[in-house]
C-alpha cells in the first residue's frame, strides 16, 4: 500500500496536486483542491505544499486503518453524548419527540461518555436502567433509538461495531393500562353538557375514528370526502389512513359552517383539552380517569368487541405492526372472561 503526493503542471503554469494511491491491488488517483499558481509568493506556495502533504498523511492513515480493520482512536475519543445530542437536534422526521425523549434518558443515565467506553456491559446497564423506570413498550422504543444512533456512529467510524448486537430487549405483553369507555358511558357523555362544545364534538369524533388529539387538531375539511377520512397521516408514525365514518362520527362532525378549513377549533394545549374533558366526564357520572388518548383505546377495543379482525383494527389505527394491536386483543379477552362469569350458575341448585 502506498500514497504518493504528485503534481502535474497545467498549461498556465499552475501546479495541481493529486494523490497516487496503490491499495488492495488497485492503483488510482485522487485529485486535491490544492493548486500552486505562478503568481503566488514563496511563503504562500510553501503553505499550499504543506497542506497537500498533510492531506496525503491523513489519507494514508485512513487506508492503514481500513486495511488492518482497526479502530480510529481519534474518532473513538469523541463524546458519544454530544454525538447523540447532535443527531437529536438534526432529526426532522415526525417521530422526533421519541428521539429527543430517548436522548434525555441516555443523558440521564450516562451523563457524558466517550464513544470508546460504550461496550456491551455499559449498554446492558443502560437497558436495565430503562427497565427500572419505563414501560415495556417505551423501553423497546428508546433502546431502538439508541441502536439507531449507534448504527449511524458505526457508519461514521466513531465506533468499530455495534455493542448492542447480542443484547435482546424482552417485551412484556402487559394488559392495557389506559381506561376504556363502554357504549353506555359514551351515551352518557353524549347526553351530558360540556363546558366547551368543540371539545365534546372532537372527543366523540375521536371515540369513533381512533384519531389522537394531534390528528384531530390538524384535521381539515378537505380530508373528508364520501363519508370517510382519506389522504391523511398519523402524526406519530406518518402512516397513511383511510377511515370510514360511522353514524356517531358523522353526528359529531355536523355540517361545515365556518370559512376555516380546520374541522375543529380546540384549545392549544393538551392539558387545557384534558382539563375540560375531565370536568365533562365527572359531570356525566363516570369515575374512570379519562384522558384524550383513551378515546383511541376505546375505538380499538370496541372494534374488536363488535367483530372486527385484528388486521382491520391495525389498519384503522395506523399501527405499523400487529403486535401493537395485541394489547387491545388481550383487554377484550379479559372482558370476555368477566362476561362469562356473570352468567348465573344453574348447578348450584342441584340436589
Coordinates of C-alpha atoms in Angstrom, one line a residue:
X1 CA 0.0 0.0 0.0
X2 CA 1.3 3.4 -0.9
X3 CA 0.1 7.0 -1.0
X4 CA 2.3 9.3 -3.0
X5 CA 1.9 13.1 -3.4
X6 CA 2.4 14.1 -7.0
X7 CA 1.5 17.1 -9.1
X8 CA 1.0 17.9 -12.8
X9 CA 1.8 21.2 -14.4
X10 CA -1.2 22.8 -16.2
X11 CA -0.9 24.9 -19.4
X12 CA -1.0 28.1 -17.5
X13 CA 1.9 27.0 -15.3
X14 CA -0.2 26.1 -12.2
X15 CA 0.9 23.0 -10.3
X16 CA -2.1 20.8 -9.4
X17 CA -1.5 18.3 -6.6
X18 CA -3.0 14.8 -6.6
X19 CA -2.5 11.5 -4.7
X20 CA -1.2 8.5 -6.5
X21 CA -2.7 5.6 -4.5
X22 CA -1.9 1.8 -4.6
X23 CA -4.3 -0.1 -2.3
X24 CA -6.0 -3.6 -2.4
X25 CA -4.2 -4.4 -5.7
X26 CA -5.6 -1.3 -7.3
X27 CA -4.0 1.9 -8.4
X28 CA -5.9 5.2 -8.7
X29 CA -5.6 8.9 -8.4
X30 CA -7.4 11.3 -6.0
X31 CA -7.1 15.0 -7.1
X32 CA -6.8 17.6 -4.4
X33 CA -8.1 21.1 -4.3
X34 CA -4.5 22.3 -3.7
X35 CA -3.0 24.3 -6.6
X36 CA 0.1 26.5 -6.7
X37 CA -0.3 29.3 -9.1
X38 CA 2.7 31.1 -10.7
X39 CA 1.8 34.5 -9.3
X40 CA 1.9 33.3 -5.6
X41 CA 4.8 34.4 -3.4
X42 CA 7.2 31.8 -1.9
X43 CA 5.5 31.7 1.5
X44 CA 2.1 31.0 0.0
X45 CA 3.5 28.3 -2.2
X46 CA 5.1 26.6 0.8
X47 CA 1.8 26.8 2.8
X48 CA -0.1 25.0 0.0
X49 CA 2.6 22.4 -0.3
X50 CA 2.4 21.7 3.4
X51 CA -1.4 21.4 3.2
X52 CA -1.1 18.9 0.4
X53 CA 1.4 16.9 2.4
X54 CA -0.9 16.9 5.4
X55 CA -3.8 15.6 3.2
X56 CA -1.5 12.8 2.0
X57 CA -0.6 11.8 5.6
X58 CA -4.3 11.8 6.6
X59 CA -5.3 9.7 3.6
X60 CA -2.5 7.2 4.3
X61 CA -3.6 6.9 7.9
X62 CA -7.2 6.2 6.8
X63 CA -6.2 3.5 4.4
X64 CA -4.0 1.8 7.0
X65 CA -6.9 1.8 9.5
X66 CA -9.1 0.3 6.8
X67 CA -6.6 -2.3 5.6
X68 CA -5.9 -3.6 9.1
X69 CA -9.5 -3.3 10.4
X70 CA -8.6 -1.3 13.4
X71 CA -10.4 1.5 15.3
X72 CA -9.6 5.1 14.5
X73 CA -8.8 6.2 18.1
X74 CA -9.1 9.9 17.3
X75 CA -12.7 9.4 16.4
X76 CA -13.4 7.0 19.3
X77 CA -12.4 9.7 21.8
X78 CA -15.4 11.7 20.7
X79 CA -18.1 12.3 23.3
X80 CA -20.9 10.0 22.3
X81 CA -23.4 12.1 24.4
X82 CA -22.6 15.1 22.2
X83 CA -22.9 12.9 19.1
X84 CA -26.3 11.7 20.2
X85 CA -27.4 15.2 21.0
X86 CA -26.4 16.5 17.5
X87 CA -28.3 13.6 16.0
X88 CA -31.3 14.6 18.1
X89 CA -31.1 18.3 17.0
X90 CA -30.7 17.4 13.3
X91 CA -33.5 14.8 13.2
X92 CA -36.5 16.2 11.3
X93 CA -39.0 13.2 10.9
X94 CA -42.4 13.0 12.6
X95 CA -41.2 10.8 15.5
X96 CA -38.6 13.4 16.6
X97 CA -40.2 13.7 20.1
X98 CA -39.4 10.0 20.6
X99 CA -35.7 10.7 19.5
X100 CA -35.5 13.6 22.0
X101 CA -37.0 11.6 24.9
X102 CA -34.6 8.8 24.2
X103 CA -31.7 11.1 24.2
X104 CA -32.8 12.6 27.6
X105 CA -32.9 9.1 29.1
X106 CA -29.5 8.3 27.7
X107 CA -28.0 11.6 29.1
X108 CA -29.7 10.9 32.5
X109 CA -28.0 7.5 32.8
X110 CA -24.6 8.2 31.3
X111 CA -24.0 11.9 31.6
X112 CA -21.0 12.5 29.3
X113 CA -19.5 9.3 27.9
X114 CA -16.9 8.7 25.2
X115 CA -17.7 6.5 22.2
X116 CA -14.8 4.1 23.1
X117 CA -16.4 3.5 26.6
X118 CA -19.7 2.2 25.1
X119 CA -19.1 -1.6 25.5
X120 CA -21.5 -4.5 25.8
X121 CA -21.6 -4.2 29.6
X122 CA -22.4 -0.5 29.6
X123 CA -25.2 -1.0 27.1
X124 CA -26.7 -3.8 29.2
X125 CA -26.6 -1.4 32.3
X126 CA -28.4 1.2 30.2
X127 CA -31.1 -1.3 29.3
X128 CA -31.5 -2.2 33.0
X129 CA -31.9 1.5 33.8
X130 CA -34.7 1.9 31.2
X131 CA -36.5 -1.2 32.5
X132 CA -36.5 0.2 36.1
X133 CA -38.3 3.4 35.1
X134 CA -40.3 2.8 31.9
X135 CA -43.0 0.5 30.5
X136 CA -42.0 -2.4 28.2
X137 CA -43.1 -0.6 25.0
X138 CA -41.3 2.6 25.9
X139 CA -38.1 0.6 26.8
X140 CA -38.2 -1.1 23.4
X141 CA -38.8 2.2 21.6
X142 CA -36.0 4.1 23.4
X143 CA -33.4 1.3 23.2
X144 CA -34.3 1.0 19.5
X145 CA -33.5 4.7 19.0
X146 CA -30.2 4.2 20.9
X147 CA -29.3 1.3 18.5
X148 CA -30.2 3.6 15.5
X149 CA -27.7 6.2 16.7
X150 CA -25.1 3.5 17.2
X151 CA -25.5 2.3 13.7
X152 CA -25.1 5.9 12.5
X153 CA -21.9 6.2 14.6
X154 CA -20.6 2.9 13.1
X155 CA -21.1 4.3 9.6
X156 CA -19.3 7.5 10.6
X157 CA -16.3 5.5 12.0
X158 CA -17.0 6.7 15.6
X159 CA -17.3 3.1 16.8
X160 CA -16.0 -0.1 15.2
X161 CA -19.0 -2.3 15.8
X162 CA -22.4 -2.1 17.5
X163 CA -22.0 -3.1 21.2
X164 CA -25.7 -3.9 21.5
X165 CA -25.6 -6.6 18.7
X166 CA -26.1 -9.5 21.2
X167 CA -28.5 -7.7 23.6
X168 CA -32.1 -8.8 23.4
X169 CA -34.9 -6.5 24.6
X170 CA -37.6 -8.6 26.1
X171 CA -41.1 -7.3 25.6
X172 CA -43.5 -8.0 28.3
X173 CA -47.0 -8.2 27.0
X174 CA -48.9 -6.2 29.6
X175 CA -52.5 -5.5 29.8
X176 CA -53.9 -2.3 28.5
X177 CA -53.3 0.3 31.3
X178 CA -55.5 3.0 29.8
X179 CA -59.1 3.3 30.7
X180 CA -61.7 2.3 28.1
X181 CA -65.2 3.7 27.8
X182 CA -68.2 1.4 27.4
X183 CA -71.1 2.2 25.0
X184 CA -73.3 3.1 27.9
X185 CA -70.7 5.6 29.2
X186 CA -70.3 7.1 25.7
X187 CA -74.1 7.6 25.6
X188 CA -73.9 9.3 29.0
X189 CA -71.2 11.7 27.6
X190 CA -73.3 12.5 24.5
X191 CA -76.3 13.3 26.8
X192 CA -74.2 15.5 29.2
X193 CA -73.4 19.2 28.6
X194 CA -69.7 20.0 28.2
X195 CA -68.1 23.3 29.1
X196 CA -66.6 23.5 25.6
X197 CA -68.9 22.3 22.8
X198 CA -65.9 21.9 20.4
X199 CA -64.2 19.6 22.8
X200 CA -67.3 17.5 23.0
X201 CA -67.6 17.3 19.2
X202 CA -63.9 16.4 18.8
X203 CA -63.9 13.8 21.6
X204 CA -67.0 12.0 20.3
X205 CA -65.3 12.1 16.8
X206 CA -62.1 10.5 18.3
X207 CA -64.2 7.8 20.0
X208 CA -65.5 6.7 16.6
X209 CA -62.3 7.2 14.5
X210 CA -59.4 6.5 16.7
X211 CA -57.7 9.8 15.9
X212 CA -55.4 11.2 18.6
X213 CA -55.5 14.8 19.7
X214 CA -52.6 15.7 17.4
X215 CA -54.5 14.4 14.4
X216 CA -57.8 16.0 15.5
X217 CA -56.2 19.4 15.7
X218 CA -54.8 19.3 12.2
X219 CA -57.8 17.6 10.5
X220 CA -59.1 19.7 7.6
X221 CA -62.4 19.5 5.8
X222 CA -60.6 18.8 2.5
X223 CA -59.5 15.4 4.0
X224 CA -63.2 14.3 4.4
X225 CA -64.9 13.0 1.3
X226 CA -67.6 10.5 0.5
X227 CA -68.2 9.7 4.2
X228 CA -64.6 8.9 5.0
X229 CA -61.3 10.4 6.1
X230 CA -58.7 10.0 3.4
X231 CA -55.3 11.4 2.3
X232 CA -54.5 11.7 6.0
X233 CA -51.5 10.5 8.0
X234 CA -51.0 9.7 11.7
X235 CA -48.9 12.4 13.4
X236 CA -46.9 9.9 15.4
X237 CA -45.9 7.3 12.7
X238 CA -46.6 9.2 9.5
X239 CA -48.8 6.2 8.5
X240 CA -51.4 7.0 5.8
X241 CA -55.0 6.4 6.9
X242 CA -58.4 5.9 5.3
X243 CA -61.2 5.8 8.0
X244 CA -64.9 5.3 7.1
X245 CA -67.1 7.5 9.3
X246 CA -70.0 5.8 11.2
X247 CA -73.2 7.5 12.3
X248 CA -71.8 8.8 15.5
X249 CA -68.7 10.2 13.8
X250 CA -70.9 12.0 11.2
X251 CA -73.1 13.2 14.1
X252 CA -70.1 14.7 15.8
X253 CA -68.8 16.2 12.6
X254 CA -72.0 18.1 11.8
X255 CA -72.2 20.5 8.9
X256 CA -69.5 22.8 7.8
X257 CA -70.4 26.2 9.0
X258 CA -67.1 28.0 9.2
X259 CA -64.9 29.6 6.5
X260 CA -61.8 27.9 8.1
X261 CA -60.7 24.6 6.5
X262 CA -60.0 23.2 10.0
X263 CA -62.7 20.9 11.3
X264 CA -62.3 21.6 15.0
X265 CA -61.3 24.7 16.9
X266 CA -59.6 23.4 20.1
X267 CA -57.5 24.9 22.9
X268 CA -53.8 25.0 22.0
X269 CA -52.5 23.0 25.0
X270 CA -53.1 19.3 25.6
X271 CA -53.5 20.0 29.3
X272 CA -56.3 22.5 28.6
X273 CA -58.2 20.0 26.5
X274 CA -57.8 17.3 29.1
X275 CA -58.9 19.6 31.9
X276 CA -62.2 20.4 30.1
X277 CA -62.6 16.7 29.2
X278 CA -62.1 15.7 32.9
X279 CA -64.8 18.0 34.1
X280 CA -67.2 16.8 31.5
X281 CA -66.5 13.1 32.3
X282 CA -67.2 13.8 36.0
X283 CA -70.4 15.6 35.2
X284 CA -71.5 12.5 33.3
X285 CA -71.1 10.4 36.4
X286 CA -68.1 8.5 35.1
X287 CA -65.4 7.7 37.7
X288 CA -62.7 6.5 35.4
X289 CA -59.6 8.6 34.8
X290 CA -60.2 9.6 31.1
X291 CA -57.7 11.5 29.0
X292 CA -57.9 12.2 25.3
X293 CA -55.8 9.2 24.4
X294 CA -58.5 6.9 26.0
X295 CA -60.7 7.7 23.0
X296 CA -58.2 6.0 20.7
X297 CA -58.1 2.9 23.0
X298 CA -61.9 2.8 23.2
X299 CA -62.2 2.9 19.4
X300 CA -59.8 -0.1 19.1
X301 CA -61.5 -2.2 21.8
X302 CA -65.0 -1.5 20.5
X303 CA -63.9 -2.6 17.0
X304 CA -62.7 -5.9 18.4
X305 CA -65.7 -6.4 20.7
X306 CA -68.1 -5.9 17.8
X307 CA -66.4 -8.3 15.4
X308 CA -63.6 -6.6 13.6
X309 CA -60.5 -8.8 13.0
X310 CA -57.0 -7.8 14.2
X311 CA -55.7 -6.8 10.8
X312 CA -58.6 -4.4 10.2
X313 CA -58.1 -2.8 13.6
X314 CA -54.4 -2.4 12.9
X315 CA -55.1 -0.7 9.6
X316 CA -57.7 1.7 11.0
X317 CA -55.5 2.5 14.0
X318 CA -52.5 3.1 11.7
X319 CA -50.4 0.5 13.6
X320 CA -47.0 -0.3 11.9
X321 CA -47.2 -3.9 13.1
X322 CA -49.9 -6.2 14.5
X323 CA -48.1 -6.7 17.9
X324 CA -49.2 -3.2 18.9
X325 CA -52.8 -4.3 18.5
X326 CA -52.2 -7.3 20.8
X327 CA -52.8 -5.3 24.0
X328 CA -56.3 -4.4 22.8
X329 CA -57.0 -8.0 22.0
X330 CA -55.8 -9.1 25.5
X331 CA -58.0 -6.4 27.0
X332 CA -61.1 -7.7 25.1
X333 CA -60.3 -11.3 26.1
X334 CA -60.3 -10.2 29.7
X335 CA -63.7 -8.6 29.3
X336 CA -65.0 -11.8 27.7
X337 CA -63.8 -13.8 30.6
X338 CA -65.5 -11.4 33.0
X339 CA -68.7 -11.5 31.0
X340 CA -68.9 -15.3 31.0
X341 CA -68.6 -15.3 34.8
X342 CA -71.7 -13.0 35.0
X343 CA -73.9 -15.9 33.9
X344 CA -75.8 -17.3 36.9
X345 CA -74.9 -20.8 38.0
X346 CA -77.6 -23.4 37.5
X347 CA -75.6 -26.2 39.0
X348 CA -75.6 -24.6 42.5
X349 CA -79.3 -25.6 43.0
X350 CA -78.8 -29.3 42.0
X351 CA -79.8 -31.5 44.9

